[in-house]
PDB file of C-alpha atoms in Angstrom:
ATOM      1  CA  UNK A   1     -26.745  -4.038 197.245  1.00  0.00           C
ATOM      2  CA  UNK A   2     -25.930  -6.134 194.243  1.00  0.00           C
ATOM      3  CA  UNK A   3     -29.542  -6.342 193.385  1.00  0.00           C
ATOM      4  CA  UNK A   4     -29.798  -2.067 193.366  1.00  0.00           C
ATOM      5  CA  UNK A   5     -26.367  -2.100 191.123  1.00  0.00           C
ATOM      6  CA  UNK A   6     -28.338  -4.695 188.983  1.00  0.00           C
ATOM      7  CA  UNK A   7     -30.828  -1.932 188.331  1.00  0.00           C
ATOM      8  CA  UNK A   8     -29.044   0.811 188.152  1.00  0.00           C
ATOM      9  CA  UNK A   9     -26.995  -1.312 185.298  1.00  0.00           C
ATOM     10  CA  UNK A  10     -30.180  -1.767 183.302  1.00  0.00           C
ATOM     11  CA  UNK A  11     -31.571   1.848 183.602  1.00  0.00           C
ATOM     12  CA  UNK A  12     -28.259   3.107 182.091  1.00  0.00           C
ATOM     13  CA  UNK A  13     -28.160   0.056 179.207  1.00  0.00           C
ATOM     14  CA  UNK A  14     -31.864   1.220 178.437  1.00  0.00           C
ATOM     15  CA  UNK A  15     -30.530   5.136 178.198  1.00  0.00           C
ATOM     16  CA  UNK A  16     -27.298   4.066 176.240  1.00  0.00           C
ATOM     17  CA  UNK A  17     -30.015   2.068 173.352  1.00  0.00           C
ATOM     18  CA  UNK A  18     -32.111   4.925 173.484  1.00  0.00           C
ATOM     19  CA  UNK A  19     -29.418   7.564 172.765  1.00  0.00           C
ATOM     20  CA  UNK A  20     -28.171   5.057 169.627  1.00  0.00           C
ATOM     21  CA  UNK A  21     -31.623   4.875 168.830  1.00  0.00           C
ATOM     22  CA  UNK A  22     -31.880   7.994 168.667  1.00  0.00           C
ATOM     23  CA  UNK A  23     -29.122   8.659 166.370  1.00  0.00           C
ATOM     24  CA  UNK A  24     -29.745   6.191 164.436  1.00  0.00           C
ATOM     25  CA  UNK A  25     -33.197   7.761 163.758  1.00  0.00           C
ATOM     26  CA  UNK A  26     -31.244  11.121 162.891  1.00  0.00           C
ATOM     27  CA  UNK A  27     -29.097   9.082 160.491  1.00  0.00           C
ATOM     28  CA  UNK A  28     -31.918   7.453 158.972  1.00  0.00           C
ATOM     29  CA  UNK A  29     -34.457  10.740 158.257  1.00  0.00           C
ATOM     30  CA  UNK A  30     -31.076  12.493 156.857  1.00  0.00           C
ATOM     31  CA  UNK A  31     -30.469   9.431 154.359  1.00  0.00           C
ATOM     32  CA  UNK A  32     -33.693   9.065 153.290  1.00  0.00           C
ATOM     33  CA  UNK A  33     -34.365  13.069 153.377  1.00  0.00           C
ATOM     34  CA  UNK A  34     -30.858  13.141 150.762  1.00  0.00           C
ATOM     35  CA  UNK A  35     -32.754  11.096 148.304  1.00  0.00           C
ATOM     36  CA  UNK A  36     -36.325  12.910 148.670  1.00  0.00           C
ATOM     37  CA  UNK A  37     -36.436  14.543 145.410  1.00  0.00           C
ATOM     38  CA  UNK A  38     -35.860  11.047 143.290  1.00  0.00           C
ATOM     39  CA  UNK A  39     -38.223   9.731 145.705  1.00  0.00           C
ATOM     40  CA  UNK A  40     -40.696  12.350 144.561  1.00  0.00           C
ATOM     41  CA  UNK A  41     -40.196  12.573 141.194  1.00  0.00           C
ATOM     42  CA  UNK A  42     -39.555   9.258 139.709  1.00  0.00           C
ATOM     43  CA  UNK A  43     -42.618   7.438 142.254  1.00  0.00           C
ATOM     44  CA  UNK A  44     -44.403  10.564 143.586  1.00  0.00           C
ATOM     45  CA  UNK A  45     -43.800   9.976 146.728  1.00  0.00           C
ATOM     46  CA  UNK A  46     -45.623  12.760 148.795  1.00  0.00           C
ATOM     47  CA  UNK A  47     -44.611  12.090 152.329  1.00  0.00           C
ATOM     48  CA  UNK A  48     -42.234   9.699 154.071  1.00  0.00           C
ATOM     49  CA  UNK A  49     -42.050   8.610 157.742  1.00  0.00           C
ATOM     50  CA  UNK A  50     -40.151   6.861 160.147  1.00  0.00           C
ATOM     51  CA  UNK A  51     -41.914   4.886 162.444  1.00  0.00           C
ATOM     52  CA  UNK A  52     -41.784   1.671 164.213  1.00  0.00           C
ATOM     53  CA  UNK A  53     -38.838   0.579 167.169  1.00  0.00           C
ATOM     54  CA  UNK A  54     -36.338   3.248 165.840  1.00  0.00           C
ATOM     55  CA  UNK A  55     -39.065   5.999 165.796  1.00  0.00           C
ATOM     56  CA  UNK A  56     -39.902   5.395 169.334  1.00  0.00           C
ATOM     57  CA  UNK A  57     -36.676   4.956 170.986  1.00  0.00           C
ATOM     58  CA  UNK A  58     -37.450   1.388 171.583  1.00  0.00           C
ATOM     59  CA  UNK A  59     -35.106  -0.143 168.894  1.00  0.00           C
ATOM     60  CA  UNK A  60     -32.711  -3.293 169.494  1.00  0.00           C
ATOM     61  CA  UNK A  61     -29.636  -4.573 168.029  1.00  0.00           C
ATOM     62  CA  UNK A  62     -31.932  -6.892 165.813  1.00  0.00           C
ATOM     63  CA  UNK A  63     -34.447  -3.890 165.101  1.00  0.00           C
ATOM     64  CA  UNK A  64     -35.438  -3.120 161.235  1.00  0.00           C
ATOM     65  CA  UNK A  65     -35.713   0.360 159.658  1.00  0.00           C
ATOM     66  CA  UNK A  66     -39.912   1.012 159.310  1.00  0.00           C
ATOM     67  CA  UNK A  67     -40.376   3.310 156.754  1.00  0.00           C
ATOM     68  CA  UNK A  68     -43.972   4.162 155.378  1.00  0.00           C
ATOM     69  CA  UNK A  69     -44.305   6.620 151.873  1.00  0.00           C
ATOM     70  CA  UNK A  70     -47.584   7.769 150.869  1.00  0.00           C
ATOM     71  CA  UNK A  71     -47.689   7.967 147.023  1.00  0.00           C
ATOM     72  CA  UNK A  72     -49.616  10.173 144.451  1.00  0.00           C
ATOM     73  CA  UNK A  73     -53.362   9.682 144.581  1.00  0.00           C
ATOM     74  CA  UNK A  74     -53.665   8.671 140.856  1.00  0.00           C
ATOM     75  CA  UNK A  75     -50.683   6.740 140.692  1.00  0.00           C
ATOM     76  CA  UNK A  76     -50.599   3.280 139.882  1.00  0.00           C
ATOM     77  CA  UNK A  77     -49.119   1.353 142.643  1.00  0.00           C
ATOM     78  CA  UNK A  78     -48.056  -1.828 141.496  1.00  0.00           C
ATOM     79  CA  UNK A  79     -45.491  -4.434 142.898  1.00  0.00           C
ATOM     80  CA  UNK A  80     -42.428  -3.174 140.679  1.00  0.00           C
ATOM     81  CA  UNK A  81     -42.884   0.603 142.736  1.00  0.00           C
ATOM     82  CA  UNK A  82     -42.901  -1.007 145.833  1.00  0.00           C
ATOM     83  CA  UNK A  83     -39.956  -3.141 145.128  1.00  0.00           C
ATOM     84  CA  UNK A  84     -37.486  -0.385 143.289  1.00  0.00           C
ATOM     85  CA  UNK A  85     -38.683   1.826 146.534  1.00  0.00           C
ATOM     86  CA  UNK A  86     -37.175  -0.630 148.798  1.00  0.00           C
ATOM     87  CA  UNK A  87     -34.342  -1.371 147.248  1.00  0.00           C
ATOM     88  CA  UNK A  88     -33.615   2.527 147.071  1.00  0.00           C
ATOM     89  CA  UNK A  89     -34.087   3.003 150.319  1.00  0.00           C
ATOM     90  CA  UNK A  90     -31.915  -0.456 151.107  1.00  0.00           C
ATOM     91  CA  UNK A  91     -28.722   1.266 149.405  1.00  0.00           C
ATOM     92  CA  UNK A  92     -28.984   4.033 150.634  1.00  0.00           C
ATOM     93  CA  UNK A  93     -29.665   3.130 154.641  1.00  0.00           C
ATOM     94  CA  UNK A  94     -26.949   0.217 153.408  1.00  0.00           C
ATOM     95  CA  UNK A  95     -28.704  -2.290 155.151  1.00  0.00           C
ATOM     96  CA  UNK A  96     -31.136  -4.664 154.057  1.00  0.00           C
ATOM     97  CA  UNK A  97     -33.873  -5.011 156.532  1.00  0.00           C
ATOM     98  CA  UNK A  98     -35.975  -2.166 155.605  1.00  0.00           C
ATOM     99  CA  UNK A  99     -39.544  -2.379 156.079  1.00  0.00           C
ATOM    100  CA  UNK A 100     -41.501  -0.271 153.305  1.00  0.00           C
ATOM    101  CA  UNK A 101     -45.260   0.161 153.918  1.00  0.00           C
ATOM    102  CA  UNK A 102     -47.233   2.190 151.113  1.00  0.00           C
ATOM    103  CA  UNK A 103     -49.739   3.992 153.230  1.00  0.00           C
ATOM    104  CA  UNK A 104     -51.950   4.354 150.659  1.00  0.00           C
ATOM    105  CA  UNK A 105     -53.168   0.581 150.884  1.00  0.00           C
ATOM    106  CA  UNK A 106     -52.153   0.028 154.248  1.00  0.00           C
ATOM    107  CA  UNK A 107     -54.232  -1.574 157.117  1.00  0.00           C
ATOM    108  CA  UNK A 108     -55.630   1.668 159.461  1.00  0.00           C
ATOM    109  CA  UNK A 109     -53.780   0.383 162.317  1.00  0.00           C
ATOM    110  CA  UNK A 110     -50.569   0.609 161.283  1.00  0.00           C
ATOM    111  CA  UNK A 111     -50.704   3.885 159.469  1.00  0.00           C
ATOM    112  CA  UNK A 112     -52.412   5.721 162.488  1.00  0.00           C
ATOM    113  CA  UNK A 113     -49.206   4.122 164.198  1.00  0.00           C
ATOM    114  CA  UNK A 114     -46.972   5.653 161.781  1.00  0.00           C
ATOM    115  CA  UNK A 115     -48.005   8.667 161.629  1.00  0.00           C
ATOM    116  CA  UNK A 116     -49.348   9.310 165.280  1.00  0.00           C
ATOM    117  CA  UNK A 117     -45.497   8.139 166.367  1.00  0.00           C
ATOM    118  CA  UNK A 118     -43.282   8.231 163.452  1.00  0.00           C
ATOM    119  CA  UNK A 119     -41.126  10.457 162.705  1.00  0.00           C
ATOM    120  CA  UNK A 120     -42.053  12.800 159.225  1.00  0.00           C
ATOM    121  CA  UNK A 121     -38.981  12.522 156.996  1.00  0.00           C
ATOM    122  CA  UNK A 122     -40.214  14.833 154.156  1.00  0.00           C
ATOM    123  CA  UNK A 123     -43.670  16.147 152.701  1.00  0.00           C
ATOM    124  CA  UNK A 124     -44.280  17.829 149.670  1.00  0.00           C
ATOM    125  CA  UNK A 125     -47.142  19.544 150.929  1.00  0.00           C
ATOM    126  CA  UNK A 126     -47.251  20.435 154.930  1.00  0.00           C
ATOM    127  CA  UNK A 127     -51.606  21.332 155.178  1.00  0.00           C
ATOM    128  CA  UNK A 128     -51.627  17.643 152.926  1.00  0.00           C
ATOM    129  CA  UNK A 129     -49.530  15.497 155.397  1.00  0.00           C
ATOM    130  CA  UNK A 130     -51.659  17.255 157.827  1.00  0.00           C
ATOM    131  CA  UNK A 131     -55.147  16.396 156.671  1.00  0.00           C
ATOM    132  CA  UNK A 132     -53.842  12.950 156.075  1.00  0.00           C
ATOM    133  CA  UNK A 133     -53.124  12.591 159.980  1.00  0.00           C
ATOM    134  CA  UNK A 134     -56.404  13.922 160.703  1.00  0.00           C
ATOM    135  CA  UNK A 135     -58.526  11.270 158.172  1.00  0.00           C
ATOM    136  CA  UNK A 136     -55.988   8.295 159.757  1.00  0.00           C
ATOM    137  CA  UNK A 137     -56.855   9.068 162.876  1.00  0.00           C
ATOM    138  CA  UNK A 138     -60.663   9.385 162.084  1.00  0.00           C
ATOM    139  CA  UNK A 139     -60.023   5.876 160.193  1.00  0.00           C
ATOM    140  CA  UNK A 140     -58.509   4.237 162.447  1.00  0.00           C
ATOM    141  CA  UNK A 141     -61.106   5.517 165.294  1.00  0.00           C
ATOM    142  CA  UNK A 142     -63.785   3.936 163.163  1.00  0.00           C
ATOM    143  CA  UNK A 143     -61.382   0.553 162.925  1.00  0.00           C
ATOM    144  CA  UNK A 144     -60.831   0.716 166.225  1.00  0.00           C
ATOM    145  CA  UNK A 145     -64.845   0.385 167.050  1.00  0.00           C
ATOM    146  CA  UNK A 146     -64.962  -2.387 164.518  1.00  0.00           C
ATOM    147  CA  UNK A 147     -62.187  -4.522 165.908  1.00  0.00           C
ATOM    148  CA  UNK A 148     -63.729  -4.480 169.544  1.00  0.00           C
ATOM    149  CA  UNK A 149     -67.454  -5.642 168.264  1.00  0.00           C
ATOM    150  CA  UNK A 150     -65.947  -8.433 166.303  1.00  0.00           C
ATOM    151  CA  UNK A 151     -63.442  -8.828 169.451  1.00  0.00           C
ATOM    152  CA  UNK A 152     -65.967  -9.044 171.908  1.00  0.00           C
ATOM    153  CA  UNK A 153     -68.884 -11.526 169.425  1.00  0.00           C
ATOM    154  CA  UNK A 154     -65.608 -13.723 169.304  1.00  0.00           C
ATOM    155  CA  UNK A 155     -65.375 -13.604 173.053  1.00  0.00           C
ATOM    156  CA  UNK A 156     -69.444 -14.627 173.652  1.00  0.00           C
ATOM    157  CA  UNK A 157     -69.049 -17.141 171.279  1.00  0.00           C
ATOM    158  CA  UNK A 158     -66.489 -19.075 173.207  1.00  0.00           C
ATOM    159  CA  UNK A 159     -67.797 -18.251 176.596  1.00  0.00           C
ATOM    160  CA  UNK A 160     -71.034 -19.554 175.485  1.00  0.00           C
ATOM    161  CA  UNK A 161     -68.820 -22.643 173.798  1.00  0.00           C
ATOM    162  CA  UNK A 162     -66.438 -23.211 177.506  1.00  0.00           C
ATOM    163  CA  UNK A 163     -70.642 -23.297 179.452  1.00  0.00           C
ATOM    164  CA  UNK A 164     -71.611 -25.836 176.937  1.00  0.00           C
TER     165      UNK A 164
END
């Protein structure tokens, strides 16, 4: 009996984080969504998401805020953008353990993650955001076939190193 009551406890602990994850997300998108047009028109940001632990539903008490932007295509990213974006975005979410990831330079991996499971906070253009999912995914796909030959020459090597 005390081993069911054990589980039941820890079902309803994992639907109590995922309801204040869940509002949390809200809160976040809603913040950031209030601050869209400076984020557009002083860095050209054209879309922001949410992704990560507090996209999903999976976030913790020590979880960060994931946050990727996608910036104009001509646009000079530099170090100063990224930083003045993050602190933005830290003032505003008052909290200072925001993750900012410009998706333009991005590893393929991560932004197929953030925008196959993120949450879209704001896009200028709709048909852009979506052609951007569909070359991420086509990306990543291409990544993805990369990773596994290098993955599995890596794994011959040291079989052929543990025979030796």
């Amino acid at each position: 009996m005390c081993h069911g009551l054990y589980i039941v406890f820890h079902r309803l602990r994992n639907v109590v984080r995922m309801v204040a994850s869940a509002r949390n997300a809200a809160w976040v998108v809603e913040k950031v969504r209030g601050i869209a047009d400076t984020l557009r028109t002083r860095y050209g940001v054209r879309f922001a998401v949410l992704f990560g632990s507090l996209a999903t539903g999976d976030a913790g008490p020590n979880s960060d805020v994931d946050i990727g932007v996608y910036l104009d295509k001509g646009r000079d990213i530099d170090l100063n953008v990224e930083l003045e974006i993050g602190v933005l975005l830290e003032k505003v979410l008052e909290r200072e353990d925001v993750d900012l990831v410009i998706l333009n330079h991005a590893n393929p991996a991560l932004v197929f993650q953030a925008v196959n499971r993120g949450l879209l906070i704001f896009c200028v253009d709709e048909g852009e955001y979506e052609d951007y999912c569909v070359r991420a995914a086509a990306v990543f796909y291409d990544y993805q076939e990369f990773l596994s030959r290098q993955f599995d020459t890596a794994r011959e090597f040291f079989e052929r190193m543990a025979s030796e």
